[in-house]
mmCIF file of C-alpha atoms in Angstrom:
data_model
loop_
_atom_site.group_PDB
_atom_site.id
_atom_site.type_symbol
_atom_site.label_atom_id
_atom_site.label_comp_id
_atom_site.label_asym_id
_atom_site.label_seq_id
_atom_site.Cartn_x
_atom_site.Cartn_y
_atom_site.Cartn_z
ATOM 1 C CA UNK A 574 -113.909 120.459 -61.085
ATOM 2 C CA UNK A 575 -117.496 120.920 -62.133
ATOM 3 C CA UNK A 576 -118.799 123.955 -63.948
ATOM 4 C CA UNK A 577 -121.292 125.461 -61.530
ATOM 5 C CA UNK A 578 -122.033 128.858 -62.979
ATOM 6 C CA UNK A 579 -125.777 128.403 -63.505
ATOM 7 C CA UNK A 580 -128.244 130.542 -61.586
ATOM 8 C CA UNK A 581 -129.149 127.853 -59.063
ATOM 9 C CA UNK A 582 -125.474 127.294 -58.239
ATOM 10 C CA UNK A 583 -124.805 131.000 -57.865
ATOM 11 C CA UNK A 584 -127.843 131.380 -55.614
ATOM 12 C CA UNK A 585 -126.716 128.388 -53.562
ATOM 13 C CA UNK A 586 -123.345 130.018 -53.004
ATOM 14 C CA UNK A 587 -125.015 132.957 -51.254
ATOM 15 C CA UNK A 588 -125.997 130.599 -48.422
ATOM 16 C CA UNK A 589 -123.627 130.916 -45.460
ATOM 17 C CA UNK A 590 -121.081 128.143 -45.026
ATOM 18 C CA UNK A 591 -121.591 125.999 -41.941
ATOM 19 C CA UNK A 592 -118.620 127.615 -40.215
ATOM 20 C CA UNK A 593 -118.801 131.127 -41.659
ATOM 21 C CA UNK A 594 -118.411 134.049 -39.273
ATOM 22 C CA UNK A 595 -118.965 137.692 -40.215
ATOM 23 C CA UNK A 596 -115.714 139.640 -39.735
ATOM 24 C CA UNK A 597 -117.523 142.759 -38.490
ATOM 25 C CA UNK A 598 -120.083 141.254 -36.097
ATOM 26 C CA UNK A 599 -118.235 138.077 -35.122
ATOM 27 C CA UNK A 600 -121.433 136.066 -35.552
ATOM 28 C CA UNK A 601 -122.875 133.940 -38.381
ATOM 29 C CA UNK A 602 -124.174 135.887 -41.398
ATOM 30 C CA UNK A 603 -127.829 136.919 -41.385
ATOM 31 C CA UNK A 604 -129.797 134.490 -43.614
ATOM 32 C CA UNK A 605 -132.339 137.172 -44.584
ATOM 33 C CA UNK A 606 -129.565 139.426 -45.888
ATOM 34 C CA UNK A 607 -128.224 136.544 -47.966
ATOM 35 C CA UNK A 608 -131.748 135.881 -49.267
ATOM 36 C CA UNK A 609 -131.967 139.509 -50.402
ATOM 37 C CA UNK A 610 -128.672 139.129 -52.279
ATOM 38 C CA UNK A 611 -129.922 135.953 -53.965
ATOM 39 C CA UNK A 612 -133.266 137.544 -54.787
ATOM 40 C CA UNK A 613 -131.581 140.567 -56.386
ATOM 41 C CA UNK A 614 -129.328 138.240 -58.384
ATOM 42 C CA UNK A 615 -132.353 136.344 -59.722
ATOM 43 C CA UNK A 616 -134.125 139.577 -60.594
ATOM 44 C CA UNK A 617 -131.128 140.887 -62.539
ATOM 45 C CA UNK A 618 -130.733 137.578 -64.373
ATOM 46 C CA UNK A 619 -134.427 137.492 -65.288
ATOM 47 C CA UNK A 620 -134.352 141.106 -66.470
ATOM 48 C CA UNK A 621 -131.279 140.377 -68.596
ATOM 49 C CA UNK A 622 -132.991 137.444 -70.320
ATOM 50 C CA UNK A 623 -136.215 139.399 -70.803
ATOM 51 C CA UNK A 624 -134.312 142.356 -72.280
ATOM 52 C CA UNK A 625 -132.521 140.026 -74.707
ATOM 53 C CA UNK A 626 -135.838 138.590 -75.870
ATOM 54 C CA UNK A 627 -137.693 141.905 -76.172
ATOM 55 C CA UNK A 628 -134.907 144.054 -77.601
ATOM 56 C CA UNK A 629 -133.099 141.533 -79.811
ATOM 57 C CA UNK A 630 -134.837 138.209 -80.444
ATOM 58 C CA UNK A 631 -138.337 139.505 -81.186
ATOM 59 C CA UNK A 632 -137.223 142.277 -83.569
ATOM 60 C CA UNK A 633 -134.944 139.779 -85.344
ATOM 61 C CA UNK A 634 -137.796 137.345 -85.862
ATOM 62 C CA UNK A 635 -139.634 139.552 -88.361
ATOM 63 C CA UNK A 636 -136.408 140.151 -90.316
ATOM 64 C CA UNK A 637 -135.594 136.424 -90.432
ATOM 65 C CA UNK A 638 -139.193 135.568 -91.320
ATOM 66 C CA UNK A 639 -139.028 138.002 -94.223
ATOM 67 C CA UNK A 640 -135.726 136.459 -95.367
ATOM 68 C CA UNK A 641 -137.264 132.970 -95.246
ATOM 69 C CA UNK A 642 -140.196 134.144 -97.383
ATOM 70 C CA UNK A 643 -137.804 135.729 -99.917
ATOM 71 C CA UNK A 644 -135.250 132.884 -99.913
ATOM 72 C CA UNK A 645 -135.992 131.916 -103.540
ATOM 73 C CA UNK A 646 -135.180 135.481 -104.629
ATOM 74 C CA UNK A 647 -131.714 135.072 -103.105
ATOM 75 C CA UNK A 648 -131.052 131.552 -104.388
ATOM 76 C CA UNK A 649 -133.148 129.390 -106.688
ATOM 77 C CA UNK A 650 -132.748 126.352 -104.399
ATOM 78 C CA UNK A 651 -134.211 128.259 -101.442
ATOM 79 C CA UNK A 652 -131.408 126.885 -99.267
ATOM 80 C CA UNK A 653 -129.672 130.232 -98.783
ATOM 81 C CA UNK A 654 -131.072 133.120 -96.771
ATOM 82 C CA UNK A 655 -129.995 136.690 -97.393
ATOM 83 C CA UNK A 656 -130.060 138.649 -94.164
ATOM 84 C CA UNK A 657 -129.785 142.444 -94.331
ATOM 85 C CA UNK A 658 -127.288 142.791 -91.487
ATOM 86 C CA UNK A 659 -124.756 140.804 -89.494
ATOM 87 C CA UNK A 660 -125.007 139.908 -85.839
ATOM 88 C CA UNK A 661 -128.661 139.022 -86.121
ATOM 89 C CA UNK A 662 -129.779 136.096 -83.893
ATOM 90 C CA UNK A 663 -131.040 133.979 -86.775
ATOM 91 C CA UNK A 664 -130.375 130.315 -85.969
ATOM 92 C CA UNK A 665 -133.119 129.760 -83.412
ATOM 93 C CA UNK A 666 -135.489 131.882 -85.483
ATOM 94 C CA UNK A 667 -134.986 129.746 -88.608
ATOM 95 C CA UNK A 668 -135.384 126.561 -86.568
ATOM 96 C CA UNK A 669 -138.705 127.788 -85.157
ATOM 97 C CA UNK A 670 -139.958 128.988 -88.547
ATOM 98 C CA UNK A 671 -139.198 125.682 -90.272
#
């Protein structure tokens, strides 16, 4: 078993199987209809990622950047960051700021 839950795999699964027959029409599925399904899936996935970046990652960056600048106020070694709230996406932000 291979994990195939990435976007390209999910899109690929919208393609009709070689022997697939539509139960209602009795003929093979319409490729254009399947393309529309795949296109909508990609759009939703893209919008989800964009929303995460705009509504979570970017606002967190300024908070993490401020914590990095004030790290010596929190701990004299500068190795500890004090973040004002939990759940903040901080790891990638710290990595980029270093």
